[in-house]
Every structure is written in C-alpha cells, then in structure tokens.
Coordinates of N, CA and C in Angstrom, one line a residue:
M1347 N 9.4 -43.7 124.8 CA 9.6 -43.6 126.3 C 9.6 -42.2 126.7
K1348 N 10.2 -41.3 125.9 CA 10.2 -39.8 126.3 C 8.8 -39.3 126.3
T1349 N 8.0 -39.7 125.2 CA 6.6 -39.2 125.1 C 5.8 -39.7 126.3
L1350 N 6.0 -41.0 126.7 CA 5.3 -41.6 127.8 C 5.6 -40.8 129.2
F1351 N 6.8 -40.5 129.3 CA 7.3 -39.8 130.5 C 6.6 -38.5 130.6
L1352 N 6.7 -37.7 129.5 CA 6.0 -36.4 129.5 C 4.6 -36.5 129.6
S1353 N 3.9 -37.5 129.1 CA 2.5 -37.6 129.3 C 2.1 -37.8 130.8
L1354 N 2.9 -38.8 131.5 CA 2.7 -39.0 132.9 C 3.0 -37.7 133.7
L1355 N 4.0 -37.0 133.3 CA 4.4 -35.8 134.1 C 3.2 -34.7 134.1
F1356 N 2.7 -34.4 132.8 CA 1.6 -33.6 132.7 C 0.3 -34.0 133.4
T1357 N 0.2 -35.4 133.5 CA -1.0 -36.0 134.1 C -0.9 -35.8 135.6
L1358 N 0.3 -36.1 136.2 CA 0.4 -36.2 137.6 C 0.7 -34.8 138.3
Y1359 N 1.2 -33.9 137.5 CA 1.6 -32.5 138.1 C 0.4 -31.8 138.7
P1360 N -0.7 -31.7 138.1 CA -1.9 -31.0 138.7 C -2.4 -31.8 140.0
L1361 N -2.2 -33.1 140.0 CA -2.6 -33.9 141.2 C -1.7 -33.6 142.3
L1362 N -0.4 -33.5 142.0 CA 0.6 -33.2 143.1 C 0.4 -31.8 143.6
L1363 N 0.0 -30.8 142.8 CA -0.3 -29.5 143.3 C -1.4 -29.4 144.2
S1364 N -2.5 -30.2 143.8 CA -3.8 -30.1 144.6 C -3.6 -30.9 145.9
A1365 N -2.7 -31.8 146.0 CA -2.4 -32.5 147.2 C -1.7 -31.7 148.3
Q1366 N -0.9 -30.6 147.9 CA -0.3 -29.8 148.8 C -1.2 -28.9 149.6
T1367 N -0.8 -28.8 150.9 CA -1.7 -28.0 151.9 C -1.0 -26.6 151.9
P1368 N -1.8 -25.6 151.6 CA -1.2 -24.3 151.7 C -1.0 -23.9 153.1
G1369 N -0.1 -22.9 153.3 CA 0.1 -22.4 154.7 C -1.1 -21.7 155.3
E1370 N -1.4 -22.0 156.5 CA -2.6 -21.4 157.1 C -2.2 -21.0 158.5
W1371 N -2.9 -19.8 158.9 CA -2.8 -19.3 160.3 C -3.9 -19.9 161.1
T1372 N -3.5 -20.1 162.4 CA -4.5 -20.6 163.4 C -4.4 -19.6 164.6
W1373 N -5.5 -19.1 165.0 CA -5.6 -18.2 166.2 C -5.5 -19.1 167.4
M1374 N -4.4 -19.1 168.2 CA -4.1 -20.1 169.2 C -4.5 -19.6 170.5
S1375 N -4.3 -18.2 170.8 CA -4.4 -17.7 172.2 C -4.6 -16.2 172.1
G1376 N -5.0 -15.6 173.2 CA -5.0 -14.1 173.2 C -6.3 -13.5 172.7
D1377 N -6.3 -12.2 172.6 CA -7.6 -11.5 172.3 C -7.6 -10.9 170.8
S1378 N -8.7 -10.6 170.4 CA -8.8 -10.0 169.0 C -9.0 -8.5 169.1
I1379 N -8.8 -7.9 170.3 CA -8.8 -6.4 170.4 C -7.5 -5.9 170.7
P1380 N -7.2 -4.6 170.4 CA -5.9 -4.1 170.8 C -5.8 -3.6 172.2
N1381 N -4.6 -3.6 172.8 CA -4.3 -3.0 174.1 C -5.0 -3.8 175.2
S1382 N -5.2 -5.1 175.0 CA -5.7 -6.0 176.1 C -4.9 -5.9 177.3
S1383 N -5.5 -6.0 178.5 CA -4.8 -6.0 179.7 C -4.2 -7.3 180.2
G1384 N -4.6 -8.4 179.5 CA -4.1 -9.7 179.7 C -4.7 -10.3 181.0
I1385 N -4.3 -11.6 181.2 CA -4.7 -12.3 182.5 C -3.5 -13.0 182.9
F1386 N -3.0 -12.7 184.1 CA -1.7 -13.2 184.6 C -1.8 -14.5 185.4
G1387 N -3.0 -14.7 186.0 CA -3.1 -15.9 186.8 C -2.2 -15.9 187.9
T1388 N -1.6 -17.1 188.3 CA -0.7 -17.2 189.5 C 0.7 -17.5 188.9
Q1389 N 1.6 -16.7 189.5 CA 3.0 -16.8 189.0 C 3.6 -18.3 189.1
G1390 N 4.1 -18.7 188.0 CA 4.6 -20.1 187.9 C 3.7 -21.2 187.6
I1391 N 2.4 -20.8 187.4 CA 1.3 -21.9 187.2 C 0.8 -21.6 185.8
A1392 N 0.8 -22.7 185.0 CA 0.3 -22.6 183.6 C -1.2 -22.7 183.7
D1393 N -1.9 -22.0 182.9 CA -3.4 -22.0 182.9 C -3.9 -21.6 181.5
A1394 N -4.9 -22.3 181.0 CA -5.5 -22.1 179.8 C -6.1 -20.6 179.7
A1395 N -6.4 -20.0 180.8 CA -7.0 -18.6 180.8 C -5.9 -17.6 180.7
N1396 N -4.7 -17.9 181.0 CA -3.7 -16.8 181.1 C -3.4 -16.3 179.7
K1397 N -3.0 -15.0 179.6 CA -2.6 -14.5 178.4 C -1.9 -13.2 178.7
P1398 N -0.8 -12.9 178.0 CA -0.1 -11.6 178.2 C -0.9 -10.5 177.7
P1399 N -0.6 -9.2 178.3 CA -1.3 -8.0 177.7 C -0.9 -7.9 176.3
G1400 N -1.7 -7.0 175.6 CA -1.3 -6.6 174.2 C 0.0 -5.8 174.4
L1401 N 1.1 -6.1 173.6 CA 2.4 -5.5 173.8 C 3.0 -5.0 172.7
Y1402 N 3.8 -3.9 172.7 CA 4.5 -3.3 171.7 C 6.0 -3.5 171.9
Q1403 N 6.8 -3.9 171.0 CA 8.3 -4.0 171.1 C 8.8 -4.9 172.2
S1404 N 8.1 -6.0 172.6 CA 8.7 -6.9 173.5 C 9.7 -7.7 172.9
C1405 N 10.5 -8.5 173.7 CA 11.5 -9.3 173.0 C 11.2 -10.8 173.3
S1406 N 11.7 -11.7 172.4 CA 11.3 -13.1 172.5 C 12.4 -14.1 172.3
W1407 N 12.2 -15.3 172.7 CA 13.2 -16.3 172.5 C 12.4 -17.7 172.3
T1408 N 13.1 -18.7 171.7 CA 12.6 -20.1 171.6 C 13.6 -21.0 172.4
D1409 N 13.1 -21.7 173.4 CA 14.1 -22.5 174.1 C 14.4 -23.9 173.4
Q1410 N 15.2 -24.7 174.1 CA 15.7 -25.9 173.4 C 14.5 -27.0 173.4
D1411 N 13.5 -26.8 174.1 CA 12.3 -27.7 173.9 C 11.2 -27.2 173.0
G1412 N 11.5 -26.1 172.4 CA 10.5 -25.5 171.4 C 9.4 -24.6 172.0
N1413 N 9.6 -24.3 173.3 CA 8.6 -23.4 173.9 C 9.1 -22.0 173.7
F1414 N 8.0 -21.0 173.7 CA 8.3 -19.6 173.4 C 8.3 -18.8 174.6
W1415 N 9.2 -17.8 174.7 CA 9.3 -17.0 175.8 C 9.1 -15.5 175.4
L1416 N 8.6 -14.6 176.3 CA 8.3 -13.3 175.9 C 8.5 -12.4 177.1
F1417 N 9.3 -11.2 176.9 CA 9.7 -10.4 178.0 C 9.3 -9.0 177.6
G1418 N 8.8 -8.2 178.6 CA 8.6 -6.8 178.5 C 7.7 -6.3 177.5
G1419 N 8.0 -5.2 176.9 CA 7.0 -4.5 176.0 C 6.1 -3.6 176.7
A1420 N 5.4 -2.8 175.9 CA 4.5 -1.8 176.5 C 3.2 -1.8 175.7
N1421 N 2.1 -1.3 176.4 CA 0.8 -1.1 175.8 C 0.3 0.2 176.1
F1422 N -0.9 0.5 175.5 CA -1.5 1.9 175.8 C -2.8 1.6 176.5
T1423 N -3.1 2.6 177.5 CA -4.4 2.6 178.1 C -5.3 3.3 177.2
S1424 N -6.6 3.2 177.6 CA -7.7 3.9 176.7 C -7.5 5.4 176.7
Q1425 N -6.7 6.0 177.7 CA -6.3 7.4 177.7 C -5.0 7.6 176.9
G1426 N -4.4 6.7 176.4 CA -3.2 6.9 175.6 C -2.0 6.9 176.4
V1427 N -2.0 6.4 177.6 CA -0.8 6.3 178.4 C 0.0 5.1 178.0
F1428 N 1.4 5.4 177.8 CA 2.3 4.2 177.3 C 2.8 3.5 178.6
R1429 N 2.5 2.2 178.7 CA 2.9 1.5 180.0 C 3.9 0.3 179.7
P1430 N 5.1 0.4 180.2 CA 6.1 -0.7 179.9 C 5.9 -1.7 181.1
Y1431 N 6.2 -3.0 180.7 CA 6.2 -4.1 181.6 C 7.5 -4.8 181.8
N1432 N 7.7 -5.5 182.9 CA 8.9 -6.3 183.0 C 8.5 -7.8 183.2
T1433 N 7.4 -8.2 182.7 CA 6.9 -9.6 182.9 C 7.6 -10.6 182.0
L1434 N 8.0 -11.7 182.5 CA 8.6 -12.8 181.7 C 7.5 -13.9 181.5
W1435 N 7.1 -14.2 180.3 CA 6.1 -15.2 180.0 C 6.7 -16.5 179.3
K1436 N 6.1 -17.6 179.6 CA 6.5 -18.8 178.8 C 5.3 -19.3 178.2
Y1437 N 5.3 -19.7 176.9 CA 4.3 -20.3 176.2 C 4.6 -21.7 175.8
T1438 N 3.9 -22.7 176.4 CA 4.1 -24.1 176.1 C 3.3 -24.5 174.9
V1439 N 4.1 -24.9 173.8 CA 3.3 -25.2 172.6 C 2.4 -26.4 172.8
A1440 N 2.9 -27.5 173.4 CA 2.3 -28.7 173.6 C 0.9 -28.6 174.2
T1441 N 0.8 -27.7 175.2 CA -0.5 -27.5 176.0 C -1.3 -26.3 175.6
N1442 N -0.7 -25.4 174.8 CA -1.3 -24.2 174.3 C -1.7 -23.3 175.6
E1443 N -0.7 -23.2 176.5 CA -0.9 -22.5 177.7 C 0.2 -21.5 178.1
W1444 N -0.1 -20.3 178.6 CA 0.9 -19.4 179.0 C 1.1 -19.5 180.5
T1445 N 2.4 -19.2 180.9 CA 2.8 -19.1 182.3 C 3.4 -17.8 182.6
W1446 N 2.9 -17.1 183.6 CA 3.7 -15.9 184.1 C 4.8 -16.4 185.0
M1447 N 6.0 -16.2 184.5 CA 7.2 -16.8 185.1 C 7.9 -15.9 186.2
K1448 N 8.1 -14.6 185.7 CA 8.9 -13.7 186.6 C 8.3 -12.3 186.3
G1449 N 8.8 -11.4 187.1 CA 8.4 -10.0 187.0 C 7.1 -9.6 187.6
N1450 N 6.6 -8.5 187.3 CA 5.4 -8.0 188.0 C 4.3 -8.0 187.0
N1451 N 3.0 -8.0 187.6 CA 1.8 -7.9 186.8 C 1.2 -6.5 186.7
A1452 N 2.1 -5.5 187.0 CA 1.8 -4.2 186.9 C 2.9 -3.4 186.1
P1453 N 2.6 -2.4 185.4 CA 3.6 -1.6 184.6 C 4.5 -0.8 185.4
F1454 N 5.5 -0.2 184.8 CA 6.4 0.8 185.3 C 7.3 0.2 186.5
S1455 N 7.6 -1.0 186.6 CA 8.4 -1.6 187.7 C 9.9 -1.3 187.5
D1456 N 10.6 -0.8 188.5 CA 12.0 -0.6 188.5 C 12.7 -2.0 188.6
G1457 N 13.9 -1.9 188.1 CA 14.7 -3.2 188.1 C 15.2 -3.5 189.5
V1458 N 15.4 -4.7 189.8 CA 16.0 -5.3 191.0 C 17.2 -6.0 190.6
Y1459 N 18.4 -5.4 190.8 CA 19.7 -5.8 190.1 C 20.4 -6.8 191.1
G1460 N 20.2 -6.7 192.3 CA 21.0 -7.6 193.2 C 22.5 -7.3 193.0
T1461 N 23.4 -8.4 193.1 CA 24.8 -8.2 193.0 C 25.3 -8.6 191.6
L1462 N 26.1 -7.9 191.0 CA 26.6 -8.2 189.6 C 27.2 -9.6 189.6
G1463 N 26.7 -10.4 188.7 CA 27.2 -11.7 188.5 C 26.6 -12.8 189.3
A1464 N 25.7 -12.4 190.2 CA 25.1 -13.4 191.2 C 23.7 -13.6 190.9
P1465 N 23.2 -14.8 190.6 CA 21.7 -15.0 190.4 C 21.0 -14.9 191.7
D1466 N 19.8 -14.5 191.7 CA 19.0 -14.3 192.9 C 17.5 -14.4 192.5
N1467 N 16.7 -15.0 193.3 CA 15.3 -15.2 193.0 C 14.6 -13.8 193.0
N1468 N 15.2 -12.8 193.6 CA 14.5 -11.6 193.7 C 14.9 -10.6 192.5
N1469 N 15.9 -11.0 191.7 CA 16.3 -10.1 190.7 C 15.3 -10.1 189.5
N1470 N 15.2 -9.0 189.0 CA 14.3 -8.7 187.8 C 14.8 -7.5 187.0
P1471 N 14.9 -7.6 185.7 CA 15.1 -6.4 184.9 C 13.9 -5.4 185.0
G1472 N 14.2 -4.2 184.9 CA 13.1 -3.2 185.0 C 12.2 -3.3 183.8
A1473 N 11.0 -2.7 183.9 CA 10.1 -2.6 182.7 C 10.7 -1.9 181.6
R1474 N 10.6 -2.4 180.3 CA 11.2 -1.9 179.2 C 10.6 -2.4 177.9
Y1475 N 11.0 -1.8 176.8 CA 10.6 -2.3 175.5 C 11.8 -1.9 174.6
M1476 N 11.8 -2.5 173.3 CA 12.9 -2.4 172.3 C 14.2 -3.0 172.8
S1477 N 14.2 -4.0 173.6 CA 15.5 -4.7 174.0 C 15.9 -5.7 172.9
S1478 N 17.2 -6.1 173.1 CA 17.8 -7.1 172.2 C 17.8 -8.4 173.0
S1479 N 17.8 -9.6 172.3 CA 17.6 -10.9 173.0 C 18.3 -12.0 172.1
W1480 N 18.9 -12.9 172.8 CA 19.3 -14.1 172.1 C 19.4 -15.3 173.1
V1481 N 19.7 -16.5 172.6 CA 19.8 -17.7 173.4 C 21.1 -18.3 173.3
D1482 N 21.9 -18.7 174.3 CA 23.2 -19.2 174.3 C 23.1 -20.7 174.0
S1483 N 24.3 -21.4 173.9 CA 24.4 -22.9 173.6 C 23.9 -23.7 174.7
S1484 N 23.8 -23.2 176.0 CA 23.3 -23.9 177.1 C 21.7 -23.7 177.3
G1485 N 21.2 -22.9 176.5 CA 19.7 -22.6 176.6 C 19.4 -21.5 177.5
N1486 N 20.3 -20.7 177.9 CA 20.0 -19.5 178.8 C 19.5 -18.4 177.9
L1487 N 18.6 -17.6 178.4 CA 18.1 -16.5 177.7 C 18.7 -15.2 178.1
W1488 N 19.1 -14.4 177.1 CA 19.9 -13.2 177.4 C 19.1 -12.0 176.9
L1489 N 19.3 -10.9 177.7 CA 18.6 -9.6 177.4 C 19.5 -8.5 177.5
F1490 N 19.4 -7.5 176.6 CA 20.3 -6.3 176.6 C 19.5 -5.1 176.4
G1491 N 19.7 -4.1 177.2 CA 19.2 -2.7 177.0 C 17.8 -2.5 176.7
G1492 N 17.5 -1.5 175.9 CA 16.1 -1.2 175.6 C 15.8 0.2 176.3
Y1493 N 14.5 0.5 176.3 CA 14.1 1.8 176.9 C 13.1 1.5 178.0
G1494 N 13.5 2.0 179.2 CA 12.6 1.7 180.4 C 13.1 2.0 181.7
N1495 N 12.7 1.2 182.7 CA 13.0 1.6 184.1 C 14.3 1.0 184.5
D1496 N 15.2 1.9 185.1 CA 16.4 1.4 185.7 C 16.2 1.0 187.2
A1497 N 17.1 1.0 188.1 CA 17.0 0.6 189.5 C 16.3 1.7 190.3
G1498 N 15.9 2.7 189.7 CA 15.3 3.9 190.4 C 16.3 5.1 190.5
V1499 N 17.5 5.0 189.8 CA 18.4 6.0 189.9 C 18.0 7.3 189.1
F1500 N 17.8 7.0 187.8 CA 17.3 8.2 187.0 C 15.8 8.0 186.7
G1501 N 15.3 6.8 186.9 CA 13.9 6.4 186.6 C 13.8 5.7 185.2
V1502 N 13.4 6.5 184.2 CA 13.1 5.9 182.9 C 14.2 6.5 181.9
G1503 N 14.7 5.6 181.0 CA 15.6 6.1 179.9 C 16.2 5.0 179.2
E1504 N 17.2 5.2 178.3 CA 17.8 4.2 177.5 C 18.8 3.4 178.5
L1505 N 18.8 2.1 178.3 CA 19.6 1.3 179.2 C 20.7 0.5 178.5
N1506 N 21.8 0.0 179.2 CA 22.8 -0.8 178.7 C 23.1 -2.0 179.6
D1507 N 22.1 -2.4 180.3 CA 22.3 -3.6 181.3 C 22.2 -4.8 180.5
L1508 N 23.0 -5.9 180.9 CA 23.0 -7.2 180.3 C 22.5 -8.2 181.3
W1509 N 21.5 -9.0 181.0 CA 20.9 -9.9 181.9 C 20.9 -11.3 181.3
K1510 N 21.0 -12.4 182.2 CA 20.9 -13.8 181.8 C 19.8 -14.4 182.7
Y1511 N 18.9 -15.1 181.9 CA 17.9 -15.9 182.6 C 18.1 -17.4 182.5
D1512 N 18.3 -18.1 183.6 CA 18.4 -19.5 183.7 C 17.1 -20.2 183.8
I1513 N 16.7 -20.9 182.8 CA 15.4 -21.6 182.8 C 15.3 -22.6 184.0
V1514 N 16.3 -23.3 184.2 CA 16.2 -24.3 185.2 C 16.0 -23.8 186.6
S1515 N 16.8 -22.8 187.0 CA 16.6 -22.2 188.3 C 15.5 -21.1 188.4
N1516 N 15.1 -20.7 187.2 CA 14.1 -19.5 187.2 C 14.7 -18.3 187.8
N1517 N 15.9 -18.0 187.6 CA 16.6 -16.8 188.2 C 17.1 -15.9 187.1
W1518 N 17.1 -14.6 187.3 CA 17.8 -13.6 186.5 C 19.2 -13.3 187.2
T1519 N 20.2 -13.0 186.3 CA 21.4 -12.6 186.8 C 21.8 -11.3 186.1
W1520 N 22.1 -10.3 186.7 CA 22.6 -9.0 186.1 C 24.1 -9.3 185.8
E1521 N 24.5 -9.3 184.6 CA 25.8 -9.8 184.2 C 26.8 -8.6 183.9
R1522 N 26.3 -7.6 183.2 CA 27.2 -6.5 182.8 C 26.4 -5.2 182.7
G1523 N 27.1 -4.1 182.5 CA 26.4 -2.8 182.2 C 26.0 -2.2 183.6
A1524 N 25.3 -1.0 183.5 CA 24.9 -0.2 184.7 C 23.5 -0.5 185.0
N1525 N 23.2 -0.1 186.3 CA 21.8 -0.3 186.9 C 21.1 1.1 186.8
S1526 N 21.7 1.9 186.0 CA 21.1 3.3 185.8 C 21.1 3.6 184.3
A1527 N 20.1 4.4 183.9 CA 20.0 4.8 182.5 C 21.0 5.8 182.0
F1528 N 21.1 6.1 180.8 CA 21.8 7.1 180.1 C 23.4 6.9 180.2
Q1529 N 23.8 5.7 180.1 CA 25.3 5.4 180.2 C 26.0 5.5 178.9
V1530 N 27.1 6.0 178.9 CA 28.0 6.0 177.6 C 28.8 4.8 177.6
G1531 N 29.2 4.4 176.4 CA 29.9 3.2 176.2 C 31.5 3.3 176.5
V1532 N 32.1 2.2 176.8 CA 33.5 2.2 177.0 C 34.1 1.2 176.0
Y1533 N 34.7 1.7 175.0 CA 35.0 0.9 173.7 C 36.4 0.1 173.9
G1534 N 37.3 0.7 174.6 CA 38.7 0.1 174.7 C 39.3 0.1 173.4
Q1535 N 40.1 -1.0 173.1 CA 40.9 -1.0 171.8 C 40.1 -2.0 170.9
K1536 N 40.0 -1.7 169.7 CA 39.3 -2.4 168.7 C 39.9 -3.8 168.5
G1537 N 39.0 -4.9 168.7 CA 39.5 -6.2 168.6 C 40.0 -6.8 169.9
I1538 N 40.1 -6.0 170.9 CA 40.7 -6.5 172.2 C 39.7 -6.5 173.3
E1539 N 39.4 -7.7 173.8 CA 38.4 -7.7 174.9 C 39.0 -7.2 176.2
D1540 N 38.1 -6.7 177.0 CA 38.6 -6.1 178.2 C 37.4 -6.1 179.2
S1541 N 37.7 -6.3 180.5 CA 36.6 -6.4 181.4 C 35.9 -5.0 181.7
L1542 N 36.6 -3.9 181.2 CA 36.0 -2.6 181.4 C 35.2 -2.2 180.2
N1543 N 35.2 -3.0 179.1 CA 34.5 -2.6 177.9 C 33.0 -2.8 178.2
K1544 N 32.2 -1.9 177.6 CA 30.7 -2.0 177.6 C 30.1 -1.1 176.6
P1545 N 29.0 -1.6 176.0 CA 28.3 -0.8 175.0 C 27.5 0.2 175.7
G1546 N 27.3 1.4 175.1 CA 26.5 2.4 175.7 C 25.0 2.1 175.7
C1547 N 24.2 2.9 176.4 CA 22.8 2.6 176.4 C 22.3 2.8 175.0
R1548 N 21.2 2.0 174.6 CA 20.7 2.1 173.3 C 19.4 1.3 173.2
L1549 N 18.7 1.5 172.1 CA 17.4 0.9 171.8 C 17.6 -0.2 170.9

C-alpha cells in the first residue's frame, strides 16, 4: 500500500504543478511613458478614456466595495518642475474606469478648509505628496499631513492637517490640525488623550 501511494504521489505531483497558473501582470490602464499629464474628463463621470497623471508619492485606499482610490502625488514637467496635485480619483475595478471625484485638474492648488469638523462640498485638501492614509470601519477615507500647499498662509511646506472623505456624500471634512504649514506638535501627557493634542507637521 505504501509503495502504491508513493508511486501515485510521484506520478501526480508533476501534473499538479503544471496545472497551477503562475502569477501574471496585466496592463489595465494608463500610459507606458513617464510623467504623463493624464486625462481628467468630467468631474464625477467615469470614462474609459480617463487616467490620472503619472504621480510620485500619492496615497491610496481600497473601499468596502473593492474599488481603488488615489489622492495627490506629484509629477515632473519636461523642464523638471515638480508639480503636486490635490486630485481625488476612484478606480472601479468592475468597469476598468477612472473617475475624477474631487480636487482640481491643475497642480499647486491651495487647500480649502472650510470650518473645522464640518463637511462641505467646497472643501479640498491642498495639493501634496507623501501623505499618510487609512480607511475606518465605516468606510471613510482618512488623510494626514504630507508636503504641499496649505490654505495659502505660508504656501508650501510640511503639513499636519487631518482630513476625512465620506464616499457617500462625496465631501471632505477638515477634522484636526492646522490649515497652515510648519506646525509643531502638542503632545500632552503620554497615554492621555486630550482635545489639544496634535502631531506636528511631517512627511
């Protein structure tokens, strides 16, 4: 019996290996050249022709429906100028289409902060790159800091603003931090939460 088992094992093993499909990449969208300027289309409208610009150090999320989201980042012009964006993109996996959701289709946009803690259709984080991002249990997208444009106070620098994006309402909310760059942190007491606490600006 043992001999029969080993014989079957050695016979079937190569067949099992050959039946496995190796991992493969598929070019789904976008350009094959660096520093593409992208195609924005119409804000809020998905289109097969839409595509983000070529971007460096943008941040990303995956929502509860498996769609991909992309914010900010920067690219270079042919003259070597570094250009940050504040565009929010959604990629719908099922249709292979990008949608320009929020923000501007031009670089170097200042942030529109509105009122702290109040969602507003006009709110937008400023253009930036090297931000941190995460998704909460309700599916909201969160964004913190990075390097880029504040509300026009200092212009460009390291940021410590915290933002929440509600997918359902398509609105950004400025939740914490300053609307200007170069802020120092307020640490409070270690292990004790406090409404005055805030991380300093950082990349």
